[in-house]
Short mmCIF file of N, CA and C in Angstrom, two decimals:
data_model
loop_
_atom_site.label_atom_id
_atom_site.label_comp_id
_atom_site.label_asym_id
_atom_site.label_seq_id
_atom_site.Cartn_x
_atom_site.Cartn_y
_atom_site.Cartn_z
N MET V 1 -35.36 126.33 -49.55
CA MET V 1 -35.43 127.17 -49.51
C MET V 1 -34.09 127.63 -48.42
N ASP V 2 -33.33 128.32 -48.62
CA ASP V 2 -32.34 128.45 -47.43
C ASP V 2 -32.61 129.75 -46.49
N ARG V 3 -32.13 129.79 -45.52
CA ARG V 3 -31.83 130.55 -44.18
C ARG V 3 -32.03 132.44 -45.03
N ASN V 4 -31.37 132.40 -46.11
CA ASN V 4 -31.75 133.66 -46.47
C ASN V 4 -32.59 134.42 -47.12
N GLU V 5 -33.06 132.82 -47.72
CA GLU V 5 -34.58 133.14 -49.12
C GLU V 5 -35.37 133.35 -48.07
N TRP V 6 -35.85 132.52 -46.44
CA TRP V 6 -36.62 133.16 -45.66
C TRP V 6 -36.26 133.92 -45.08
N LYS V 7 -34.99 135.18 -44.93
CA LYS V 7 -35.36 135.63 -44.43
C LYS V 7 -35.33 137.02 -45.20
N GLU V 8 -35.74 137.23 -46.48
CA GLU V 8 -36.21 137.82 -47.60
C GLU V 8 -37.63 137.74 -47.89
N LYS V 9 -38.21 136.97 -47.55
CA LYS V 9 -39.56 136.42 -48.04
C LYS V 9 -40.41 137.22 -45.79
N GLN V 10 -39.14 137.05 -45.04
CA GLN V 10 -40.10 137.36 -44.10
C GLN V 10 -39.95 138.86 -44.39
N ALA V 11 -39.22 139.87 -44.36
CA ALA V 11 -38.83 141.26 -44.78
C ALA V 11 -39.38 141.70 -45.48
N LYS V 12 -40.63 140.50 -46.62
CA LYS V 12 -41.46 140.89 -46.85
C LYS V 12 -42.81 141.77 -46.40
N LYS V 13 -43.07 140.88 -45.45
CA LYS V 13 -44.29 140.87 -44.46
C LYS V 13 -44.49 141.83 -43.93
N PRO V 14 -45.16 142.70 -43.89
CA PRO V 14 -45.45 143.53 -42.35
C PRO V 14 -44.85 143.42 -41.08
N ALA V 15 -44.71 144.36 -40.50
CA ALA V 15 -43.92 143.77 -39.14
C ALA V 15 -45.28 144.20 -38.41
N PRO V 16 -45.25 143.12 -37.05
CA PRO V 16 -46.25 143.20 -36.25
C PRO V 16 -46.22 144.01 -35.73
N GLN V 17 -47.51 144.97 -35.69
CA GLN V 17 -47.52 146.37 -34.78
C GLN V 17 -48.40 146.49 -33.29
N TYR V 18 -48.42 145.09 -32.39
CA TYR V 18 -48.95 144.64 -31.80
C TYR V 18 -47.92 145.18 -30.14
N THR V 19 -48.81 145.84 -28.77
CA THR V 19 -47.94 146.46 -27.49
C THR V 19 -47.37 144.68 -27.56
N HIS V 20 -46.51 144.70 -26.53
CA HIS V 20 -45.73 143.34 -25.93
C HIS V 20 -44.86 144.12 -24.08
N PHE V 21 -44.43 143.39 -23.61
CA PHE V 21 -43.22 143.70 -22.84
C PHE V 21 -42.29 144.21 -23.59
N ASP V 22 -41.71 143.92 -25.16
CA ASP V 22 -40.47 144.28 -24.74
C ASP V 22 -40.67 145.05 -26.88
N ARG V 23 -39.62 145.55 -27.50
CA ARG V 23 -40.07 147.05 -27.63
C ARG V 23 -39.59 145.95 -29.96
N ARG V 24 -40.77 146.77 -30.53
CA ARG V 24 -41.18 146.20 -31.97
C ARG V 24 -39.54 145.69 -32.23
N ILE V 25 -39.11 144.71 -33.26
CA ILE V 25 -37.98 144.97 -33.96
C ILE V 25 -37.80 144.13 -35.09
N SER V 26 -36.71 144.56 -36.29
CA SER V 26 -37.16 143.99 -37.31
C SER V 26 -36.41 142.66 -37.82
N LEU V 27 -36.58 141.88 -38.31
CA LEU V 27 -36.10 141.03 -38.78
C LEU V 27 -34.14 140.88 -38.88
N VAL V 28 -34.34 142.50 -39.44
CA VAL V 28 -32.84 142.77 -39.99
C VAL V 28 -32.31 143.18 -38.65
N GLN V 29 -32.71 143.53 -37.68
CA GLN V 29 -31.81 143.87 -36.27
C GLN V 29 -31.67 142.85 -35.54
N CYS V 30 -32.35 141.27 -35.79
CA CYS V 30 -32.27 141.03 -34.67
C CYS V 30 -31.97 139.63 -35.74
N PHE V 31 -31.91 139.03 -36.40
CA PHE V 31 -31.06 137.64 -37.78
C PHE V 31 -30.50 137.36 -37.51
N LYS V 32 -29.52 138.85 -36.49
CA LYS V 32 -27.87 137.34 -36.68
C LYS V 32 -28.34 136.53 -34.87
N TYR V 33 -29.01 136.53 -33.97
CA TYR V 33 -29.54 136.39 -32.86
C TYR V 33 -30.22 135.61 -32.49
N VAL V 34 -31.07 135.55 -34.04
CA VAL V 34 -32.16 134.95 -33.64
C VAL V 34 -31.52 133.08 -34.70
N THR V 35 -31.14 133.72 -35.42
CA THR V 35 -30.09 132.29 -36.11
C THR V 35 -29.38 131.49 -35.09
N SER V 36 -28.78 132.62 -34.47
CA SER V 36 -27.21 131.73 -33.39
C SER V 36 -28.21 130.33 -32.25
N PRO V 37 -27.93 129.63 -32.73
CA PRO V 37 -28.47 128.47 -31.48
C PRO V 37 -27.51 128.60 -29.58
N GLU V 38 -26.68 129.06 -30.61
CA GLU V 38 -26.00 129.41 -28.64
C GLU V 38 -26.51 130.24 -28.15
N LYS V 39 -27.02 131.52 -28.91
CA LYS V 39 -27.46 132.55 -28.17
C LYS V 39 -29.01 132.16 -27.43
N ILE V 40 -30.13 131.31 -28.47
CA ILE V 40 -31.39 130.45 -28.58
C ILE V 40 -31.26 130.32 -27.05
N SER V 41 -30.17 128.99 -27.13
CA SER V 41 -30.28 127.98 -25.61
C SER V 41 -29.84 128.47 -24.84
N ARG V 42 -29.60 129.66 -25.04
CA ARG V 42 -29.42 130.74 -23.39
C ARG V 42 -30.77 131.74 -23.47
N HIS V 43 -31.59 132.56 -24.20
CA HIS V 43 -32.65 132.75 -24.16
C HIS V 43 -33.44 132.82 -23.03
N GLY V 44 -34.06 133.92 -22.34
CA GLY V 44 -35.11 133.81 -21.63
C GLY V 44 -36.13 134.41 -21.44
N PHE V 45 -37.04 134.17 -22.54
CA PHE V 45 -38.82 134.16 -23.66
C PHE V 45 -39.62 135.14 -22.56
N TYR V 46 -40.20 135.94 -22.99
CA TYR V 46 -41.37 136.42 -21.89
C TYR V 46 -42.22 136.04 -22.06
N PRO V 47 -42.82 135.41 -20.98
CA PRO V 47 -44.61 135.52 -21.24
C PRO V 47 -44.92 136.00 -22.25
N PHE V 48 -46.33 135.83 -22.19
CA PHE V 48 -46.86 135.38 -23.91
C PHE V 48 -48.25 136.39 -22.91
N ILE V 49 -48.79 137.57 -24.50
CA ILE V 49 -49.93 138.45 -23.93
C ILE V 49 -50.91 137.33 -23.62
N HIS V 50 -52.30 137.60 -23.05
CA HIS V 50 -53.33 136.37 -23.39
C HIS V 50 -54.38 137.47 -23.13
N TYR V 51 -55.32 137.07 -24.30
CA TYR V 51 -56.71 136.97 -23.61
C TYR V 51 -57.77 136.21 -24.31
N THR V 52 -58.63 136.68 -24.46
CA THR V 52 -60.54 135.83 -25.12
C THR V 52 -61.11 136.18 -26.45
N ILE V 53 -61.35 135.60 -27.43
CA ILE V 53 -62.23 136.08 -28.14
C ILE V 53 -63.61 135.81 -28.16
N LYS V 54 -63.66 136.48 -27.37
CA LYS V 54 -65.48 135.84 -27.92
C LYS V 54 -66.33 136.19 -29.24
N SER V 55 -67.28 135.17 -29.68
CA SER V 55 -67.51 134.99 -31.84
C SER V 55 -69.06 134.75 -31.18
N ARG V 56 -70.18 134.94 -31.69
CA ARG V 56 -71.69 134.30 -31.89
C ARG V 56 -72.11 134.65 -33.34
N LYS V 57 -72.45 133.47 -33.79
CA LYS V 57 -72.71 132.99 -34.26
C LYS V 57 -74.82 133.40 -34.44
N VAL V 58 -74.98 133.69 -35.70
CA VAL V 58 -76.47 133.88 -35.35
C VAL V 58 -77.34 132.70 -36.87
N LYS V 59 -77.77 131.19 -36.55
CA LYS V 59 -78.10 130.62 -37.13
C LYS V 59 -79.41 130.30 -37.10
N ASP V 60 -80.10 130.77 -38.13
CA ASP V 60 -81.55 130.08 -38.43
C ASP V 60 -82.43 131.64 -37.56
N GLY V 61 -81.74 132.68 -37.35
CA GLY V 61 -82.41 134.01 -36.68
C GLY V 61 -81.84 133.79 -34.88
N ARG V 62 -81.34 132.25 -35.00
CA ARG V 62 -80.95 132.21 -33.54
C ARG V 62 -79.60 132.56 -33.20
N LYS V 63 -79.10 133.11 -31.93
CA LYS V 63 -77.98 133.68 -31.16
C LYS V 63 -77.45 131.87 -30.67
N GLU V 64 -76.45 132.05 -31.26
CA GLU V 64 -76.02 130.22 -30.80
C GLU V 64 -74.96 130.23 -29.73
N LYS V 65 -74.55 129.65 -28.71
CA LYS V 65 -73.96 129.92 -27.95
C LYS V 65 -72.46 130.41 -28.36
N PRO V 66 -71.57 131.34 -27.00
CA PRO V 66 -70.81 132.56 -27.66
C PRO V 66 -69.28 131.50 -27.59
N LYS V 67 -68.79 131.27 -29.10
CA LYS V 67 -67.83 130.77 -28.66
C LYS V 67 -66.25 131.44 -28.43
N GLU V 68 -65.53 130.96 -27.45
CA GLU V 68 -64.23 131.34 -27.03
C GLU V 68 -63.14 131.27 -27.94
N ARG V 69 -62.06 131.30 -28.08
CA ARG V 69 -60.88 131.77 -28.82
C ARG V 69 -60.38 131.95 -27.93
N GLN V 70 -59.27 131.31 -27.40
CA GLN V 70 -58.36 131.69 -26.49
C GLN V 70 -56.90 132.61 -27.49
N ILE V 71 -56.48 133.57 -27.16
CA ILE V 71 -55.64 134.27 -28.62
C ILE V 71 -54.28 134.73 -27.32
N TYR V 72 -52.85 134.30 -27.81
CA TYR V 72 -51.62 134.29 -27.16
C TYR V 72 -50.59 135.04 -27.96
N TYR V 73 -49.75 136.10 -27.78
CA TYR V 73 -49.10 136.99 -28.49
C TYR V 73 -47.96 136.39 -27.88
N ALA V 74 -46.79 136.00 -28.64
CA ALA V 74 -45.45 136.33 -28.34
C ALA V 74 -44.98 137.52 -28.53
N ALA V 75 -43.61 137.91 -27.34
CA ALA V 75 -42.98 139.22 -27.29
C ALA V 75 -42.48 139.41 -28.94
N HIS V 76 -41.94 140.64 -29.18
CA HIS V 76 -41.32 140.90 -31.01
C HIS V 76 -40.11 139.14 -30.70
N LEU V 77 -38.91 140.32 -29.86
CA LEU V 77 -37.88 139.09 -30.51
C LEU V 77 -38.23 137.49 -30.82
N ASP V 78 -39.33 136.73 -29.21
CA ASP V 78 -39.72 135.87 -29.32
C ASP V 78 -40.50 135.26 -30.49
N GLY V 79 -40.93 136.43 -31.45
CA GLY V 79 -41.84 135.60 -32.28
C GLY V 79 -40.57 135.59 -33.28
N TRP V 80 -39.84 136.72 -33.33
CA TRP V 80 -39.22 135.73 -34.45
C TRP V 80 -38.36 134.31 -34.45
N ILE V 81 -38.17 134.77 -33.11
CA ILE V 81 -37.52 133.04 -32.92
C ILE V 81 -38.18 132.20 -33.16
N TYR V 82 -39.54 131.96 -32.56
CA TYR V 82 -40.38 130.93 -32.85
C TYR V 82 -40.95 131.28 -33.98
N ARG V 83 -40.79 131.74 -35.13
CA ARG V 83 -41.34 132.06 -37.26
C ARG V 83 -39.51 131.13 -37.59
N TYR V 84 -38.34 131.37 -36.89
CA TYR V 84 -37.51 131.13 -37.18
C TYR V 84 -37.11 129.43 -37.06
N TYR V 85 -38.00 129.06 -36.46
CA TYR V 85 -37.39 127.89 -35.47
C TYR V 85 -38.79 127.18 -36.75
N SER V 86 -40.03 127.29 -36.81
CA SER V 86 -40.88 126.83 -37.34
C SER V 86 -40.43 126.70 -38.72
N TYR V 87 -39.78 127.83 -39.17
CA TYR V 87 -39.10 127.44 -40.81
C TYR V 87 -37.74 126.41 -40.94
N LEU V 88 -37.30 125.76 -39.39
CA LEU V 88 -35.89 124.92 -39.81
C LEU V 88 -36.99 123.69 -39.89
N ILE V 89 -37.83 123.24 -38.67
CA ILE V 89 -38.76 122.38 -38.39
C ILE V 89 -39.77 121.92 -39.88
N ASN V 90 -40.34 122.95 -40.46
CA ASN V 90 -40.41 122.71 -41.70
C ASN V 90 -40.05 122.37 -42.34
N GLU V 91 -38.87 123.24 -43.00
CA GLU V 91 -38.25 122.28 -43.76
C GLU V 91 -37.93 121.20 -44.07
N ALA V 92 -37.18 120.88 -42.81
CA ALA V 92 -37.02 119.05 -41.84
C ALA V 92 -38.41 117.91 -42.17
N TYR V 93 -39.55 118.89 -42.05
CA TYR V 93 -40.53 117.89 -42.24
C TYR V 93 -40.80 118.30 -43.59
N ASN V 94 -41.02 118.63 -44.67
CA ASN V 94 -40.79 118.33 -45.99
C ASN V 94 -39.65 117.26 -46.79
N ARG V 95 -38.63 117.53 -46.43
CA ARG V 95 -37.79 116.73 -46.78
C ARG V 95 -38.09 115.68 -46.30
N ARG V 96 -38.55 114.98 -45.31
CA ARG V 96 -39.25 113.92 -44.76
C ARG V 96 -40.46 113.58 -45.54
N VAL V 97 -41.50 114.24 -45.87
CA VAL V 97 -42.05 113.70 -46.20
C VAL V 97 -42.22 113.81 -47.63
N LYS V 98 -41.34 113.93 -48.29
CA LYS V 98 -40.65 113.54 -49.97
C LYS V 98 -40.04 112.40 -49.87
N VAL V 99 -39.76 112.10 -48.65
CA VAL V 99 -38.34 111.06 -48.43
C VAL V 99 -39.82 109.63 -48.24
N GLU V 100 -40.41 110.19 -47.39
CA GLU V 100 -41.48 108.88 -46.94
C GLU V 100 -42.41 108.53 -48.23
N ASP V 101 -42.76 109.45 -49.45
CA ASP V 101 -43.54 108.99 -50.54
C ASP V 101 -44.97 109.85 -50.01
N ILE V 102 -44.88 110.44 -49.37
CA ILE V 102 -46.43 110.92 -48.19
C ILE V 102 -46.59 112.33 -49.05
N ASP V 103 -45.28 113.18 -49.67
CA ASP V 103 -45.49 114.70 -50.53
C ASP V 103 -47.24 114.70 -50.52
N ASP V 104 -47.80 114.60 -51.22
CA ASP V 104 -48.87 114.55 -51.77
C ASP V 104 -50.06 114.04 -50.76
N VAL V 105 -49.87 113.16 -49.74
CA VAL V 105 -51.01 113.31 -48.77
C VAL V 105 -51.18 114.12 -47.46
N ALA V 106 -49.77 114.62 -47.03
CA ALA V 106 -49.96 115.66 -45.83
C ALA V 106 -50.10 117.07 -46.42
N VAL V 107 -50.83 117.40 -45.91
CA VAL V 107 -50.68 118.56 -46.83
C VAL V 107 -51.23 119.59 -46.32
N ALA V 108 -51.72 119.78 -44.71
CA ALA V 108 -52.21 120.73 -43.92
C ALA V 108 -50.99 121.33 -43.19
N TYR V 109 -50.41 122.67 -43.61
CA TYR V 109 -49.45 123.84 -42.17
C TYR V 109 -48.07 123.28 -43.42
N ARG V 110 -47.96 122.72 -44.63
CA ARG V 110 -46.76 123.14 -45.81
C ARG V 110 -46.53 124.32 -46.26
N THR V 111 -45.61 124.45 -46.12
CA THR V 111 -44.79 125.96 -46.35
C THR V 111 -44.40 125.12 -48.17
N ASP V 112 -43.78 124.54 -48.52
CA ASP V 112 -43.44 124.78 -49.59
C ASP V 112 -44.59 124.34 -51.33
N LEU V 113 -45.29 124.54 -50.22
CA LEU V 113 -46.86 123.76 -52.09
C LEU V 113 -46.91 124.80 -52.82
N GLY V 114 -46.65 125.64 -52.92
CA GLY V 114 -47.53 127.02 -53.09
C GLY V 114 -48.96 126.92 -53.57
N LYS V 115 -49.50 125.83 -52.38
CA LYS V 115 -51.10 126.30 -52.79
C LYS V 115 -51.89 126.60 -51.59
N SER V 116 -52.85 127.48 -51.44
CA SER V 116 -53.74 127.05 -50.49
C SER V 116 -54.76 126.48 -49.61
N ASN V 117 -55.09 127.26 -48.56
CA ASN V 117 -56.46 125.79 -48.73
C ASN V 117 -57.80 125.00 -49.36
N ILE V 118 -56.85 126.93 -50.03
CA ILE V 118 -59.10 127.23 -50.43
C ILE V 118 -58.18 125.71 -51.54
N GLN V 119 -57.26 126.08 -52.28
CA GLN V 119 -56.49 124.77 -53.75
C GLN V 119 -56.62 123.50 -53.21
N PHE V 120 -55.77 123.49 -51.89
CA PHE V 120 -56.61 122.09 -51.70
C PHE V 120 -57.69 121.19 -51.65
N ALA V 121 -58.81 122.03 -51.33
CA ALA V 121 -59.87 121.68 -51.01
C ALA V 121 -60.73 121.36 -52.27
N LYS V 122 -60.26 122.33 -53.06
CA LYS V 122 -61.14 122.01 -54.58
C LYS V 122 -60.49 121.03 -55.64
N THR V 123 -58.91 120.35 -54.99
CA THR V 123 -58.21 119.32 -55.27
C THR V 123 -59.18 117.89 -55.05
N ALA V 124 -59.51 118.24 -53.22
CA ALA V 124 -59.98 116.89 -53.03
C ALA V 124 -61.12 116.97 -53.73
N PHE V 125 -62.90 118.02 -53.30
CA PHE V 125 -63.60 117.80 -54.55
C PHE V 125 -63.61 117.05 -55.55
N ASP V 126 -62.46 117.97 -56.73
CA ASP V 126 -62.45 117.62 -57.91
C ASP V 126 -62.24 116.20 -57.71
N HIS V 127 -61.16 115.63 -57.23
CA HIS V 127 -60.60 113.80 -56.50
C HIS V 127 -62.26 113.74 -56.57
N ILE V 128 -62.85 113.85 -55.39
CA ILE V 128 -64.66 113.25 -55.06
C ILE V 128 -66.07 112.98 -55.99
N ARG V 129 -65.30 114.09 -56.82
CA ARG V 129 -66.08 114.03 -57.60
C ARG V 129 -66.12 112.80 -59.27
N LYS V 130 -64.74 112.52 -59.52
CA LYS V 130 -64.18 112.06 -60.22
C LYS V 130 -64.26 109.97 -59.92
N ALA V 131 -64.85 109.76 -58.45
CA ALA V 131 -64.01 109.05 -58.20
C ALA V 131 -65.13 108.28 -58.31
N CYS V 132 -65.10 106.91 -58.18
CA CYS V 132 -66.85 106.22 -58.58
C CYS V 132 -67.55 105.98 -56.80
N VAL V 133 -66.18 105.70 -55.73
CA VAL V 133 -66.45 104.56 -54.74
C VAL V 133 -65.62 105.96 -54.15
N CYS V 134 -66.74 106.52 -53.03
CA CYS V 134 -65.76 107.64 -52.20
C CYS V 134 -65.79 107.25 -50.33
N TYR V 135 -65.17 107.70 -49.75
CA TYR V 135 -65.41 107.62 -48.29
C TYR V 135 -65.02 108.97 -47.87
N VAL V 136 -65.48 110.29 -47.27
CA VAL V 136 -65.17 111.55 -46.87
C VAL V 136 -65.40 111.02 -45.04
N MET V 137 -64.63 111.60 -44.62
CA MET V 137 -64.58 111.14 -43.07
C MET V 137 -63.71 112.95 -43.00
N ILE V 138 -64.45 113.83 -42.04
CA ILE V 138 -64.71 114.61 -41.17
C ILE V 138 -64.83 114.70 -39.98
N GLY V 139 -63.11 115.73 -39.77
CA GLY V 139 -63.46 115.88 -38.38
C GLY V 139 -62.68 117.22 -37.75
N ASP V 140 -63.05 117.49 -36.75
CA ASP V 140 -63.30 118.81 -36.28
C ASP V 140 -62.38 118.27 -34.86
N PHE V 141 -60.93 118.57 -34.33
CA PHE V 141 -59.96 118.08 -33.05
C PHE V 141 -59.93 120.01 -32.52
N THR V 142 -61.20 119.39 -31.44
CA THR V 142 -61.60 120.75 -30.46
C THR V 142 -59.85 120.87 -29.58
N ASP V 143 -59.14 122.05 -29.47
CA ASP V 143 -58.59 122.21 -28.62
C ASP V 143 -57.23 121.01 -29.03
N PHE V 144 -57.15 120.57 -30.24
CA PHE V 144 -56.13 120.04 -30.91
C PHE V 144 -54.69 120.55 -30.13
N PHE V 145 -54.33 121.66 -30.12
CA PHE V 145 -52.84 122.26 -29.90
C PHE V 145 -53.02 121.73 -28.45
N ASP V 146 -53.83 122.34 -27.54
CA ASP V 146 -54.31 122.52 -26.15
C ASP V 146 -53.98 121.03 -25.72
N ASN V 147 -54.11 120.01 -26.88
CA ASN V 147 -53.85 118.80 -26.13
C ASN V 147 -53.03 117.93 -26.32
N LEU V 148 -51.92 117.98 -27.02
CA LEU V 148 -51.08 117.12 -27.12
C LEU V 148 -50.43 116.70 -26.48
N ASN V 149 -49.19 115.43 -26.45
CA ASN V 149 -49.02 114.46 -25.06
C ASN V 149 -47.66 115.02 -25.87
N HIS V 150 -47.07 115.84 -24.93
CA HIS V 150 -45.85 116.64 -25.19
C HIS V 150 -44.49 115.53 -25.01
N VAL V 151 -44.62 114.70 -24.48
CA VAL V 151 -43.71 113.60 -24.72
C VAL V 151 -43.89 113.22 -25.82
N TYR V 152 -44.60 112.38 -26.70
CA TYR V 152 -44.58 112.37 -27.21
C TYR V 152 -44.53 112.99 -28.52
N LEU V 153 -44.84 114.16 -29.05
CA LEU V 153 -44.22 115.60 -29.07
C LEU V 153 -42.99 115.64 -29.57
N LYS V 154 -42.00 115.48 -28.12
CA LYS V 154 -40.22 115.61 -28.14
C LYS V 154 -40.10 114.18 -29.20
N LYS V 155 -40.74 113.06 -28.51
CA LYS V 155 -39.35 112.27 -29.21
C LYS V 155 -40.33 112.06 -30.68
N GLN V 156 -41.32 112.99 -31.66
CA GLN V 156 -41.74 112.47 -32.77
C GLN V 156 -40.47 114.00 -33.18
N LEU V 157 -40.42 114.57 -32.85
CA LEU V 157 -39.41 116.00 -33.11
C LEU V 157 -37.70 115.73 -32.89
N CYS V 158 -37.19 114.79 -31.81
CA CYS V 158 -35.94 114.45 -32.17
C CYS V 158 -36.51 113.44 -33.90
N ASP V 159 -37.09 112.41 -33.72
CA ASP V 159 -36.93 111.38 -34.54
C ASP V 159 -36.89 111.97 -36.33
N LEU V 160 -37.07 113.83 -36.62
CA LEU V 160 -37.80 114.49 -37.77
C LEU V 160 -36.53 114.79 -37.71
N LEU V 161 -35.57 115.60 -36.39
CA LEU V 161 -34.55 116.45 -36.50
C LEU V 161 -33.57 114.75 -36.85
N SER V 162 -33.60 113.98 -36.60
CA SER V 162 -32.50 112.18 -36.44
C SER V 162 -31.73 112.33 -35.75
N VAL V 163 -31.40 112.64 -34.36
CA VAL V 163 -31.76 112.86 -32.71
C VAL V 163 -31.66 112.53 -32.03
N ASN V 164 -31.13 111.80 -31.29
CA ASN V 164 -31.79 111.22 -29.70
C ASN V 164 -31.88 112.15 -28.59
N ARG V 165 -31.55 112.91 -28.68
CA ARG V 165 -31.70 114.27 -27.71
C ARG V 165 -32.09 115.26 -28.29
N LEU V 166 -33.02 116.46 -28.36
CA LEU V 166 -32.92 117.64 -28.93
C LEU V 166 -31.83 118.58 -28.41
N PRO V 167 -31.43 119.36 -30.04
CA PRO V 167 -30.41 120.19 -29.09
C PRO V 167 -30.33 121.01 -28.34
N ASP V 168 -29.67 121.97 -27.49
CA ASP V 168 -30.26 123.12 -26.70
C ASP V 168 -30.94 124.01 -27.50
N ASP V 169 -30.91 124.52 -28.70
CA ASP V 169 -31.64 125.79 -29.09
C ASP V 169 -33.03 124.83 -29.01
N PHE V 170 -33.00 123.72 -29.98
CA PHE V 170 -34.61 123.17 -29.97
C PHE V 170 -34.94 123.09 -28.50
N TYR V 171 -34.34 122.37 -27.54
CA TYR V 171 -34.72 122.29 -26.33
C TYR V 171 -35.14 123.47 -25.67
N ALA V 172 -34.40 124.44 -25.82
CA ALA V 172 -35.84 125.95 -25.64
C ALA V 172 -36.93 126.27 -26.03
N VAL V 173 -36.44 125.76 -27.32
CA VAL V 173 -37.73 126.62 -27.78
C VAL V 173 -39.22 125.57 -27.47
N TYR V 174 -38.63 124.22 -27.77
CA TYR V 174 -39.72 123.57 -26.98
C TYR V 174 -40.42 123.14 -26.31
N LYS V 175 -39.59 123.50 -25.19
CA LYS V 175 -40.12 123.85 -23.77
C LYS V 175 -40.88 125.10 -23.64
N ASN V 176 -40.38 126.71 -24.05
CA ASN V 176 -41.26 127.18 -24.53
C ASN V 176 -42.10 127.54 -24.09
N VAL V 177 -42.06 126.39 -25.72
CA VAL V 177 -43.98 126.89 -26.62
C VAL V 177 -44.65 125.57 -25.67
N THR V 178 -44.40 124.49 -24.99
CA THR V 178 -45.06 123.27 -24.71
C THR V 178 -44.99 123.74 -23.07
N HIS V 179 -44.16 124.48 -22.54
CA HIS V 179 -44.79 125.09 -21.07
C HIS V 179 -44.31 126.73 -20.22
N PHE V 180 -45.00 127.32 -21.17
CA PHE V 180 -45.02 128.58 -21.18
C PHE V 180 -45.88 129.12 -19.87
N SER V 181 -45.93 130.48 -19.85
CA SER V 181 -46.70 130.98 -19.43
C SER V 181 -47.27 132.45 -19.85
N TYR V 182 -47.74 133.44 -19.45
CA TYR V 182 -48.74 133.94 -19.66
C TYR V 182 -49.43 135.36 -18.71
N GLU V 183 -49.76 136.73 -19.38
CA GLU V 183 -50.09 137.66 -19.07
C GLU V 183 -51.78 137.73 -19.88
N CYS V 184 -52.33 138.06 -18.35
CA CYS V 184 -53.89 138.21 -19.31
C CYS V 184 -53.89 139.30 -19.21
N PHE V 185 -54.88 140.27 -19.99
CA PHE V 185 -55.42 141.43 -20.54
C PHE V 185 -56.72 141.80 -20.75
N LEU V 186 -57.14 142.26 -20.47
CA LEU V 186 -58.30 142.67 -21.18
C LEU V 186 -58.55 143.65 -22.22
N ILE V 187 -59.27 143.27 -23.44
CA ILE V 187 -58.56 143.73 -24.80
C ILE V 187 -59.36 145.52 -24.48
N GLY V 188 -57.70 146.52 -24.80
CA GLY V 188 -58.22 147.80 -25.02
C GLY V 188 -57.45 148.21 -24.19
N THR V 189 -56.81 147.33 -22.96
CA THR V 189 -55.48 147.41 -21.93
C THR V 189 -54.55 147.85 -22.01
N LEU V 190 -53.61 147.54 -22.94
CA LEU V 190 -52.84 147.95 -23.19
C LEU V 190 -52.38 148.78 -23.85
#
C-alpha cells in the first residue's frame, strides 16, 4: 500500500473525538505536515494524557482483585504522526518477513494479511486438530511494552530500515514514544 492508499484508508475511519491539549484535526488538514520528514524531525510533541482504568472480573461468584490498565492518549496531531510512522514501519516489516520467508509465522500486529486475530486463531486451532503430535505454548507478557529494552528496540529499528543511524524524523518519533511525558487526569475532568 502506498501512502496515498494509506491516506484514503485512514480517511474512512472516524476521527478521534477525545479532548486533548490541541484541537481536533483531520488527516486532510495535516497530511502534508505529517509526511514531511523535515517537519517531524523538529516537531514538539505534547505530553500524553494518562489515566487508569480499573476493572474487576467475577469468577465463580467471587470478585477478583481489580485489574488496572494504563491508558495514554496522544494529542491529535501527534496521533496522526504516530499512525503515519506506524504505517511506514509496518510496510518495512511486511517486506522483511516476505524476504526472510516467515510471512506465515509472525502474524501479530500485521497490517497486510487481511485477517483478524480471531481468523488467525481459527487457522491455528485447525492446524492443531489435524496434527498427529502437537505442542502448544501459551504465554502472557505482563507489561510487555513497558519493559522493552529501548537500546535493543532502536538497534532493531535501524536494522529494519537498513540504516546505521535512525533518520532524524524516525529518531524524533522513537524518542518521544520511548521517553514520553504525560499528565494525569481523573476520568470526567477533561
